[in-house]
CSV table of C-alpha atoms and ligand atoms in Angstrom, one decimal:
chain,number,residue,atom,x,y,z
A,29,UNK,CA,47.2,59.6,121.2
A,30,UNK,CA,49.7,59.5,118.4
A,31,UNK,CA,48.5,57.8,115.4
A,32,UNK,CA,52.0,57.0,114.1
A,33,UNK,CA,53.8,56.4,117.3
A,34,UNK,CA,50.4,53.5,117.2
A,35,UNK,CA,51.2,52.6,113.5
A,36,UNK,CA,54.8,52.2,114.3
A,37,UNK,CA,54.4,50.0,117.6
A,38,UNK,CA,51.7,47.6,115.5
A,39,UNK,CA,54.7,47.4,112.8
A,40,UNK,CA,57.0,46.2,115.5
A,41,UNK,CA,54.8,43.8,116.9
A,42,UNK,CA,54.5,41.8,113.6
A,43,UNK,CA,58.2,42.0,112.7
A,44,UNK,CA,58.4,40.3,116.7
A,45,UNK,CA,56.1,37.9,116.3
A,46,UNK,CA,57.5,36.9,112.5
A,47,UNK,CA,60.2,36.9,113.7
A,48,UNK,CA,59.6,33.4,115.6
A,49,UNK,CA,57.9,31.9,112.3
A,50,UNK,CA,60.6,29.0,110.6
A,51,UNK,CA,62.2,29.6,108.3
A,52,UNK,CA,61.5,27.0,106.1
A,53,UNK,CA,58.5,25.5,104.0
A,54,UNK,CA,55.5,27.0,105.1
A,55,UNK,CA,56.7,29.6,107.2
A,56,UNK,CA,59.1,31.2,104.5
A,57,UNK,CA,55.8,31.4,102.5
A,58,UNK,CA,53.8,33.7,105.7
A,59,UNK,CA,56.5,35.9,105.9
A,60,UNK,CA,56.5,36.9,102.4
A,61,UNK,CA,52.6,36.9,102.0
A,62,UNK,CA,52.8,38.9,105.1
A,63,UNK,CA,55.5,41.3,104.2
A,64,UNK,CA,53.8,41.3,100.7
A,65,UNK,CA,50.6,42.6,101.9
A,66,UNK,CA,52.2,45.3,104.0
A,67,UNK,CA,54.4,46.4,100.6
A,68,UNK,CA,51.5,46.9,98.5
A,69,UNK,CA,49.8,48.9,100.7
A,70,UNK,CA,52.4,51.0,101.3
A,71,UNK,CA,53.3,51.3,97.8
A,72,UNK,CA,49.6,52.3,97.4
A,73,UNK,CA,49.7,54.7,100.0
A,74,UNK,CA,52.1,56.8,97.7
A,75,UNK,CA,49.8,57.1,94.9
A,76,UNK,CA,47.5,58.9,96.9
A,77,UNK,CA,49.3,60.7,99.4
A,78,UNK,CA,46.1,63.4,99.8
A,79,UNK,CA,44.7,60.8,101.9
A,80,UNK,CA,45.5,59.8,105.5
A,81,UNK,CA,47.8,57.0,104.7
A,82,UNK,CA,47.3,55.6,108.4
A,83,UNK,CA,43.6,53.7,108.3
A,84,UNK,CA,44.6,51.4,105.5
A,85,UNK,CA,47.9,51.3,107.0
A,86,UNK,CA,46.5,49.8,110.0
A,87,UNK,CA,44.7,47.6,108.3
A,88,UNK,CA,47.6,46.1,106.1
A,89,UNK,CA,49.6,45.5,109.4
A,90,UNK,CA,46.4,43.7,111.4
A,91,UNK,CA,45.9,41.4,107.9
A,92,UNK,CA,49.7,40.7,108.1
A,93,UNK,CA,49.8,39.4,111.8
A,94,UNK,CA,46.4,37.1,111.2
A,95,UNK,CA,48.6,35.5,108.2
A,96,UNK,CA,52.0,35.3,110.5
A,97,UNK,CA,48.9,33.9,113.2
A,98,UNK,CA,47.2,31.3,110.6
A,99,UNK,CA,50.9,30.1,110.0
A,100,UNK,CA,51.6,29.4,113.4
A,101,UNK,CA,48.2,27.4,113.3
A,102,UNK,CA,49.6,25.4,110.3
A,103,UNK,CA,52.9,25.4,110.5
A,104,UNK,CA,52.8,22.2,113.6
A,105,UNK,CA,51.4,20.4,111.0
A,106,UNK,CA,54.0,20.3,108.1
A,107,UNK,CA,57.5,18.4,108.1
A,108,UNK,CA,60.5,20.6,109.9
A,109,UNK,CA,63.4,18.7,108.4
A,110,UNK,CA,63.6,20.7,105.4
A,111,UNK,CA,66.8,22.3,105.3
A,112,UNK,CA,67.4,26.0,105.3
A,113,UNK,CA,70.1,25.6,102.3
A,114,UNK,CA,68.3,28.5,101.0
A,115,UNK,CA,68.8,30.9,103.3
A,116,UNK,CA,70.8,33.8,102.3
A,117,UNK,CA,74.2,33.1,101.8
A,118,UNK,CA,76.3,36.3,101.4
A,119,UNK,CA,77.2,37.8,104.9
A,120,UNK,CA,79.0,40.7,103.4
A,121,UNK,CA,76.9,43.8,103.2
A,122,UNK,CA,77.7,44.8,99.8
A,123,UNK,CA,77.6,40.9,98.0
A,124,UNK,CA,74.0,40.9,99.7
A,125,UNK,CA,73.4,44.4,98.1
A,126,UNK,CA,74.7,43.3,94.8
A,127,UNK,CA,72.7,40.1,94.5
A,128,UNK,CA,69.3,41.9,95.3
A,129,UNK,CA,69.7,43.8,92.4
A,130,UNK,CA,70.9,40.9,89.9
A,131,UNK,CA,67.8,39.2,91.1
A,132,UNK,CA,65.5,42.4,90.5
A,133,UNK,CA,66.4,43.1,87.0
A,134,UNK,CA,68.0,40.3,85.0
A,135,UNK,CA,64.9,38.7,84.0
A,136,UNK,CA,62.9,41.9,82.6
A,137,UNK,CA,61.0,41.7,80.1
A,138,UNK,CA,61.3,44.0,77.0
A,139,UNK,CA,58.4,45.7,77.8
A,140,UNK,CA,59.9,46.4,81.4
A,141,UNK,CA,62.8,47.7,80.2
A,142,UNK,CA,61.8,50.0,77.7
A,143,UNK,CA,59.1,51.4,80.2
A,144,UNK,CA,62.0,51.7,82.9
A,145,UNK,CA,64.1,53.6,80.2
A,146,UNK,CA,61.2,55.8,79.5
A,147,UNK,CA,60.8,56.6,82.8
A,148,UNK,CA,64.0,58.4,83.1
A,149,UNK,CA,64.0,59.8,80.3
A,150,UNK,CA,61.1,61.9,81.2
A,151,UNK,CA,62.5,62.7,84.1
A,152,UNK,CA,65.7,63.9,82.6
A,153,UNK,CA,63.6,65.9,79.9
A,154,UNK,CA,61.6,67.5,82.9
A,155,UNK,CA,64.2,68.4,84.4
A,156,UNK,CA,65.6,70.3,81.4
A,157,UNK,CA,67.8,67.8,80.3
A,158,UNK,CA,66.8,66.7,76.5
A,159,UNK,CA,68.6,65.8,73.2
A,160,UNK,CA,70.4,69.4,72.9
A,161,UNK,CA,71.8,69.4,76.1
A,162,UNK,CA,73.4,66.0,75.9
A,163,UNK,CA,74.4,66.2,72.2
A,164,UNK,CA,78.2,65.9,72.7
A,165,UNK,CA,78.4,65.6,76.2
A,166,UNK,CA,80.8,62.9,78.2
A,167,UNK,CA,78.7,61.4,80.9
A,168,UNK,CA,78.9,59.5,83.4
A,169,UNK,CA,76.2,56.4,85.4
A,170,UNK,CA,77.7,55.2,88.5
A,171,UNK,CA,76.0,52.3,90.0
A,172,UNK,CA,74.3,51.7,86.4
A,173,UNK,CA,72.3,48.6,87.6
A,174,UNK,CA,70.2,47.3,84.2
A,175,UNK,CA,71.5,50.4,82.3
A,176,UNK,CA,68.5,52.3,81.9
A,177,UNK,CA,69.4,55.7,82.5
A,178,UNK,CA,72.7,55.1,80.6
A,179,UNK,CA,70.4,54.2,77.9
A,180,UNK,CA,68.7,57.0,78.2
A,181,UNK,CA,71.8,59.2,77.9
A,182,UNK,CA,72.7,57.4,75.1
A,183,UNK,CA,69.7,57.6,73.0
A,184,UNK,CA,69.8,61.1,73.6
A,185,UNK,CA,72.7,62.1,72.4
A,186,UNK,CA,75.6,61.4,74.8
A,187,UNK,CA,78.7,61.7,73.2
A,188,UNK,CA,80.0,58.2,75.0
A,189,UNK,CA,78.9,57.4,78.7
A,190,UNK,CA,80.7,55.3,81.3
A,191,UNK,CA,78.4,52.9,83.4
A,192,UNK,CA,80.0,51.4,86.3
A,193,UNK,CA,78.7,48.7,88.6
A,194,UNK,CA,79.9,46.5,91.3
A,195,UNK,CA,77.6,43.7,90.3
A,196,UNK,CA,79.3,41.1,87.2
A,197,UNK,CA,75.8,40.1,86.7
A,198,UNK,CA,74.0,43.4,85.8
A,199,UNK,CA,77.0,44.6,84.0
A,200,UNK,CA,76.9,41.1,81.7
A,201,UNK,CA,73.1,41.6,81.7
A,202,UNK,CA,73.6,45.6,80.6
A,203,UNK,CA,76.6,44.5,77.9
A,204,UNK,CA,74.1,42.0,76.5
A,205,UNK,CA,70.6,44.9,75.9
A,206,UNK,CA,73.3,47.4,74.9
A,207,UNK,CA,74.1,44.7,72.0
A,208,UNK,CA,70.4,43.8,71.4
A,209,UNK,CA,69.5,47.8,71.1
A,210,UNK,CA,72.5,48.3,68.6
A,211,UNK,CA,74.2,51.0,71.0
A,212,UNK,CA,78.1,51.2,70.8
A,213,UNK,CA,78.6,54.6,72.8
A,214,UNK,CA,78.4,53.2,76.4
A,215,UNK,CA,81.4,51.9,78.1
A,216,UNK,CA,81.3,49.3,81.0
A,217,UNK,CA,83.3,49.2,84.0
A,218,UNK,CA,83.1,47.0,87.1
A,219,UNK,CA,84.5,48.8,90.1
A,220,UNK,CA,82.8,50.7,93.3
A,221,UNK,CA,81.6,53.8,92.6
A,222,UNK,CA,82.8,55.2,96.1
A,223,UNK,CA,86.2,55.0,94.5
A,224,UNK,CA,86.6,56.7,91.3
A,225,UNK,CA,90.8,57.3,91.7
A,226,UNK,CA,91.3,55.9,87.8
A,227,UNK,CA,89.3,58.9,86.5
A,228,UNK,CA,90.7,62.1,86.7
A,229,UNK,CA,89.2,65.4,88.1
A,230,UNK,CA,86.5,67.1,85.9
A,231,UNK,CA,86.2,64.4,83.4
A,232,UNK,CA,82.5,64.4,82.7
A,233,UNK,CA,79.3,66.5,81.7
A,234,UNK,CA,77.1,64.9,83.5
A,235,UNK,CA,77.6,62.6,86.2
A,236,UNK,CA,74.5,60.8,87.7
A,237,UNK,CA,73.8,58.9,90.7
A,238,UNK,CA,70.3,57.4,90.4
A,239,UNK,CA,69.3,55.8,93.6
A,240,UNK,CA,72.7,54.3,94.8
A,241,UNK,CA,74.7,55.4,96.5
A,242,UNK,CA,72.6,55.6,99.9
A,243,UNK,CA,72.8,51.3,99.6
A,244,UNK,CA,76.8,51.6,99.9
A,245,UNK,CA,78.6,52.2,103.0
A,246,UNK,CA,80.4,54.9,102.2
A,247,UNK,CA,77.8,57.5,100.6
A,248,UNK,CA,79.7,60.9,101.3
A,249,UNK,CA,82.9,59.6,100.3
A,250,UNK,CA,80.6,58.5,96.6
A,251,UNK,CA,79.5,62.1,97.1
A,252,UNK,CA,82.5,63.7,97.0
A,253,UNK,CA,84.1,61.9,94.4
A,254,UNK,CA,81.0,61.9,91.9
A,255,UNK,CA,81.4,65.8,92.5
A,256,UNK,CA,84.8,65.3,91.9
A,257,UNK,CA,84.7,63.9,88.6
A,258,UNK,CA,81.9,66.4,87.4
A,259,UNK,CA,83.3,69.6,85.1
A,260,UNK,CA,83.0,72.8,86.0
A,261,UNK,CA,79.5,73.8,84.4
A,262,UNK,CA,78.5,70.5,84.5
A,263,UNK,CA,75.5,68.7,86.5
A,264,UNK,CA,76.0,65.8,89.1
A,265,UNK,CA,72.5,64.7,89.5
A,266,UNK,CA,71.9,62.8,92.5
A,267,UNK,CA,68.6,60.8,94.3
A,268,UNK,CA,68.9,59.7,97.6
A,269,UNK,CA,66.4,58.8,100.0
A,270,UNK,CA,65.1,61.3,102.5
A,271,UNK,CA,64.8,61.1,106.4
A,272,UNK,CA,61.7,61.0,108.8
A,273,UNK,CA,58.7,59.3,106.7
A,274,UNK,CA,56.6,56.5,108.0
A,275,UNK,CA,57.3,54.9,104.3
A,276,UNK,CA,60.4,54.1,104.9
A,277,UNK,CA,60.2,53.4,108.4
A,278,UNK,CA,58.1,51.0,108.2
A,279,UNK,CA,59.5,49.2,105.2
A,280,UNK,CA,62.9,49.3,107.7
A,281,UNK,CA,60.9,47.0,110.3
A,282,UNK,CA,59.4,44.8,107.9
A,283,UNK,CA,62.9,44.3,106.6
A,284,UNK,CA,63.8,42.0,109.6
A,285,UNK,CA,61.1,39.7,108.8
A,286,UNK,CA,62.6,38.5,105.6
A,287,UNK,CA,66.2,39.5,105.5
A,288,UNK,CA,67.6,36.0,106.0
A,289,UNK,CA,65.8,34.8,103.1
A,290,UNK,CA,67.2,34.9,100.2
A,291,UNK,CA,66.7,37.1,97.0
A,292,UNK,CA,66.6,34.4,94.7
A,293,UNK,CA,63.8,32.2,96.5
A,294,UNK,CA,61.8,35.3,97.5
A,295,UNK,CA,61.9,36.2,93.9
A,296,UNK,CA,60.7,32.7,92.7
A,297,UNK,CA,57.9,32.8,95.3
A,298,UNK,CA,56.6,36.1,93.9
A,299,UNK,CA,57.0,35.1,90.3
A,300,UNK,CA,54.7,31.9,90.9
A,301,UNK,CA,52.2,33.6,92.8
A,302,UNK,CA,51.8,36.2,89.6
A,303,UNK,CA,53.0,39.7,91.3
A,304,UNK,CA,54.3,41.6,88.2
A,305,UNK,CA,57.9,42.7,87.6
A,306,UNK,CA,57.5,46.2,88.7
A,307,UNK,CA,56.3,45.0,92.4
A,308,UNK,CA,59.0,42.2,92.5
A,309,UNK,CA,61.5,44.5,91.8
A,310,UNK,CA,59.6,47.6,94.6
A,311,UNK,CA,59.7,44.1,96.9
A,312,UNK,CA,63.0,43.1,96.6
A,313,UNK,CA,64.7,46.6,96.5
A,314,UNK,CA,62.7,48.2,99.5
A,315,UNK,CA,62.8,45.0,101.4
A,316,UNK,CA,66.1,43.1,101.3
A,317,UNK,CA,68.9,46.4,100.3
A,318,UNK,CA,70.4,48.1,103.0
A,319,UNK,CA,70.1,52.1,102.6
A,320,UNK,CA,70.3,55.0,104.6
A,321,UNK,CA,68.3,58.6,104.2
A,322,UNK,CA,69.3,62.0,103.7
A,323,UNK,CA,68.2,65.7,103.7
A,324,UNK,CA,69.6,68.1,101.4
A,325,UNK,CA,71.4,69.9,103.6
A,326,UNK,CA,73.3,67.0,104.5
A,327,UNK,CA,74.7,66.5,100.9
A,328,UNK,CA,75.3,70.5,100.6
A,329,UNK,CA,77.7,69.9,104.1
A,330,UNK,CA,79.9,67.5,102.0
A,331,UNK,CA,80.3,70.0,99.2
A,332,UNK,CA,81.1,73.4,99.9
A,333,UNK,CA,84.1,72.6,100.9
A,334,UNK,CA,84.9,71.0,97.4
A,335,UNK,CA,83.7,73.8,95.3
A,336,UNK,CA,81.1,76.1,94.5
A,337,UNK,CA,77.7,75.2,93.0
A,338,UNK,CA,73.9,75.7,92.0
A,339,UNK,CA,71.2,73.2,92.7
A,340,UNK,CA,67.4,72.7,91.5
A,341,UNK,CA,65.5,69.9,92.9
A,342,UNK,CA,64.7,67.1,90.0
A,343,UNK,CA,61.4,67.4,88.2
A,344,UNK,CA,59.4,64.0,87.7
A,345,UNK,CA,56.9,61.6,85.9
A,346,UNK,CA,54.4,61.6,88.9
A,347,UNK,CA,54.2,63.0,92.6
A,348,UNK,CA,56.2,60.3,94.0
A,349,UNK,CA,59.2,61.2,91.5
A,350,UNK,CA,59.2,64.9,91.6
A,351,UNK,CA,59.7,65.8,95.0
A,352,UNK,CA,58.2,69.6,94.6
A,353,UNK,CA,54.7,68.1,93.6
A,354,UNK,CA,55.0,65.3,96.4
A,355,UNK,CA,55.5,68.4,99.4
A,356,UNK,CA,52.5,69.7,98.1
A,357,UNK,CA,50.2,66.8,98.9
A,358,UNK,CA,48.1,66.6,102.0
A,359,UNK,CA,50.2,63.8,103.9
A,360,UNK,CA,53.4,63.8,102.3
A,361,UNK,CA,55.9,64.6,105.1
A,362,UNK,CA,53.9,62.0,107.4
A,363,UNK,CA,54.9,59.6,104.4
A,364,UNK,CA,58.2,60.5,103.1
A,365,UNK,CA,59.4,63.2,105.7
A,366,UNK,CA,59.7,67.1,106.0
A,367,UNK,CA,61.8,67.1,102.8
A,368,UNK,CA,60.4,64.6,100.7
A,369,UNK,CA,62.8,62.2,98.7
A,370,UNK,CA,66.4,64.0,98.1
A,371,UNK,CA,66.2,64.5,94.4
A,372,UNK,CA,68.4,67.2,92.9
A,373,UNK,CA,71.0,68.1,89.8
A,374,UNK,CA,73.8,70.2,91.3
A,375,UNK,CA,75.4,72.8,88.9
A,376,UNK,CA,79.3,72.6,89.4
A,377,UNK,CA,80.3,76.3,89.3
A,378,UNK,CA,83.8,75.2,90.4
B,25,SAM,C1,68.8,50.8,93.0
B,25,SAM,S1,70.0,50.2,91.8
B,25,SAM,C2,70.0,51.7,90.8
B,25,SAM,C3,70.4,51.4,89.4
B,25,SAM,C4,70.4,52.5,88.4
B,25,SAM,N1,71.1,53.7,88.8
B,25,SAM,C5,69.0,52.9,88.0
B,25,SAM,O1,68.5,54.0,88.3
B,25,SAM,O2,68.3,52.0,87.5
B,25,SAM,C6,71.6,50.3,92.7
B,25,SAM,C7,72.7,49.8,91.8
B,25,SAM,O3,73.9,50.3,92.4
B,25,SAM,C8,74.9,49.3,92.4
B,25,SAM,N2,75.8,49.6,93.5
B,25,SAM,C9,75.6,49.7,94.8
B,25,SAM,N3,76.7,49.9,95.5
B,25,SAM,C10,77.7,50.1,94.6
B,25,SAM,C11,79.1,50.4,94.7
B,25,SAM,N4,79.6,50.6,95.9
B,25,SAM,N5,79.8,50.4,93.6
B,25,SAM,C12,79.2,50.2,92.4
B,25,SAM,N6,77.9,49.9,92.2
B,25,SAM,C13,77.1,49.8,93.3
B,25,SAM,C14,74.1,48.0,92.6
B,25,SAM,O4,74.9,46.9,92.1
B,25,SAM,C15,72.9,48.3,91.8
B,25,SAM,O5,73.1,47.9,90.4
């Protein structure tokens, strides 16, 4: 018998039968609790990936369906003329992509922030990336979001760093914290990051792409012109998802369950039931943002025929970040696949 093929099917079966559950009122209400309960899990499963992440799992998916089942029970009994006015709006792949994010991050609190900023920051530091390396240094954040890792750059010495975003709203939310933290050497440009044609060839230090580019639609063309823009002896650091794990396979099934709702309710629901800014933000990212996965090898494809270069993976805060410590734990590839997440810094040689 295989355990995951099992896991997998069970998946499906809620997302069918959810599927079928309004998608107003009460109903909009299951399919959140119910994809809620499976995202926790999941998200807990990764924190201790030297157990079988499979049993509890299981369970997460069989609690789901009873709430999906309970609604059905209710769901006779409460009024269907509510409207569905807010059901997602945005058709295009990228607006939807856009507003996930806005809705994520523009209502941190400090506290959020600054840990978010920290975050990367160790990971940068980890990864042998601290205050004397950047001292000086031109860098460059595409697909910036709340501005955290340009932050980071910034605090650490960056001579002046470009952050560039598609989305008016994280850029006006990013222009307003770079204003409250008193930093002047970050620059803000709206425009898609799989496009760079108004900088020039080797323009920056360090160019990072932090969990991006696998949301557009065009990720090796973002690839090769992130690479592009990166100097000879410079470092294009780059996280992408990988390929194969049940973790994100089953967060790709539980997508169709709420994927016509829209960010902004979903968002309001989990604030009034109390789930705390971190998991909103897990929720909303892992649940409503197209994405696509990647080994290494797959990136390397796209770039030897640009130039020559080094690469190391990225060290991190905790297992889940550094993708070295995540292989070695019991169940890893079941969860995130043979590879682990693709997190590396590629050393331009030329
Ligand atoms: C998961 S967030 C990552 C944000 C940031 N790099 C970080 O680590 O916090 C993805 C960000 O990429 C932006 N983005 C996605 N596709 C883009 C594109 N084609 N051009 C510019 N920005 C894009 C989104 O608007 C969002 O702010």
């Amino acid at each position: 018998m295989n355990r995951r093929a099992d896991i997998i099917e069970k998946a499906e079966n809620l997302a069918q039968e959810a599927e079928k559950v309004p998608l107003h009122g009460y109903g909009v209400q299951a399919r959140i609790q119910a994809t809620l309960m499976v995202s926790h899990t999941l998200e807990t499963i990764v924190r201790n990936m030297d157990n079988d992440p499979l049993p509890p799992l299981e369970k997460a998916l069989d609690h789901a369906r009873a709430t999906i089942r309970a609604s059905e029970n209710i769901l006779p009994e409460l009024d269907d003329t509510i409207s569905s006015s807010q059901l997602h709006k945005e058709n295009n792949v990228e607006d939807k992509m856009v507003s996930v994010f806005e809705n994520a991050w523009t209502s941190f609190s400090k506290g959020t922030y600054e840990h978010s900023v920290s975050l990367v920051t160790q990971r940068l530091k980890n990864s042998g990336y601290d205050e004397t390396f950047f001292s000086g240094k031109v860098c460059f954040d595409g697909g910036c979001g709340s501005g955290r890792l340009s932050v980071a750059l910034a605090r650490m010495g960056a001579k002046e760093v470009v952050a560039v975003d598609l989305g008016k709203e994280s850029i006006e939310y990013f222009r307003h914290i770079l204003k409250e933290l008193g930093i002047s050497s970050v620059t803000l440009v709206e425009q898609d990051i799989t496009n760079l044609s108004r900088w020039e060839d080797q323009s920056f230090d360090f160019v990072a792409s932090n969990g991006v580019l696998h949301h557009t639609t065009n990720t090796l063309d973002g690839i090769r012109e992130h690479f592009r823009i990166t100097k000879p002896g410079g470092t294009f650091w780059l996280y992408l998802y990988g390929k194969g794990g049940i973790y994100w396979e089953v967060y790709d099934i539980m997508k169709r369950i709420v994927h016509l709702l829209s960010p902004e309710e979903i968002k309001g629901t989990l604030k009034n039931w109390n789930v705390r800014e971190g998991m909103i933000y897990t929720y909303l990212d892992n649940l409503l943002a197209p994405r696509t996965y990647y080994h290494k090898e797959d990136i390397f494809e796209v770039l030897e025929p640009l130039g020559t270069f080094e690469w190391k993976h990225a060290k991190g805060m905790s297992e889940i970040d550094d993708t070295e410590i995540l292989l070695s734990k019991k169940h890893a590839c079941l969860i995130y696949g043979d590879q682990g997440e693709t997190r590396i810094a590629i050393k331009k040689i030329s």
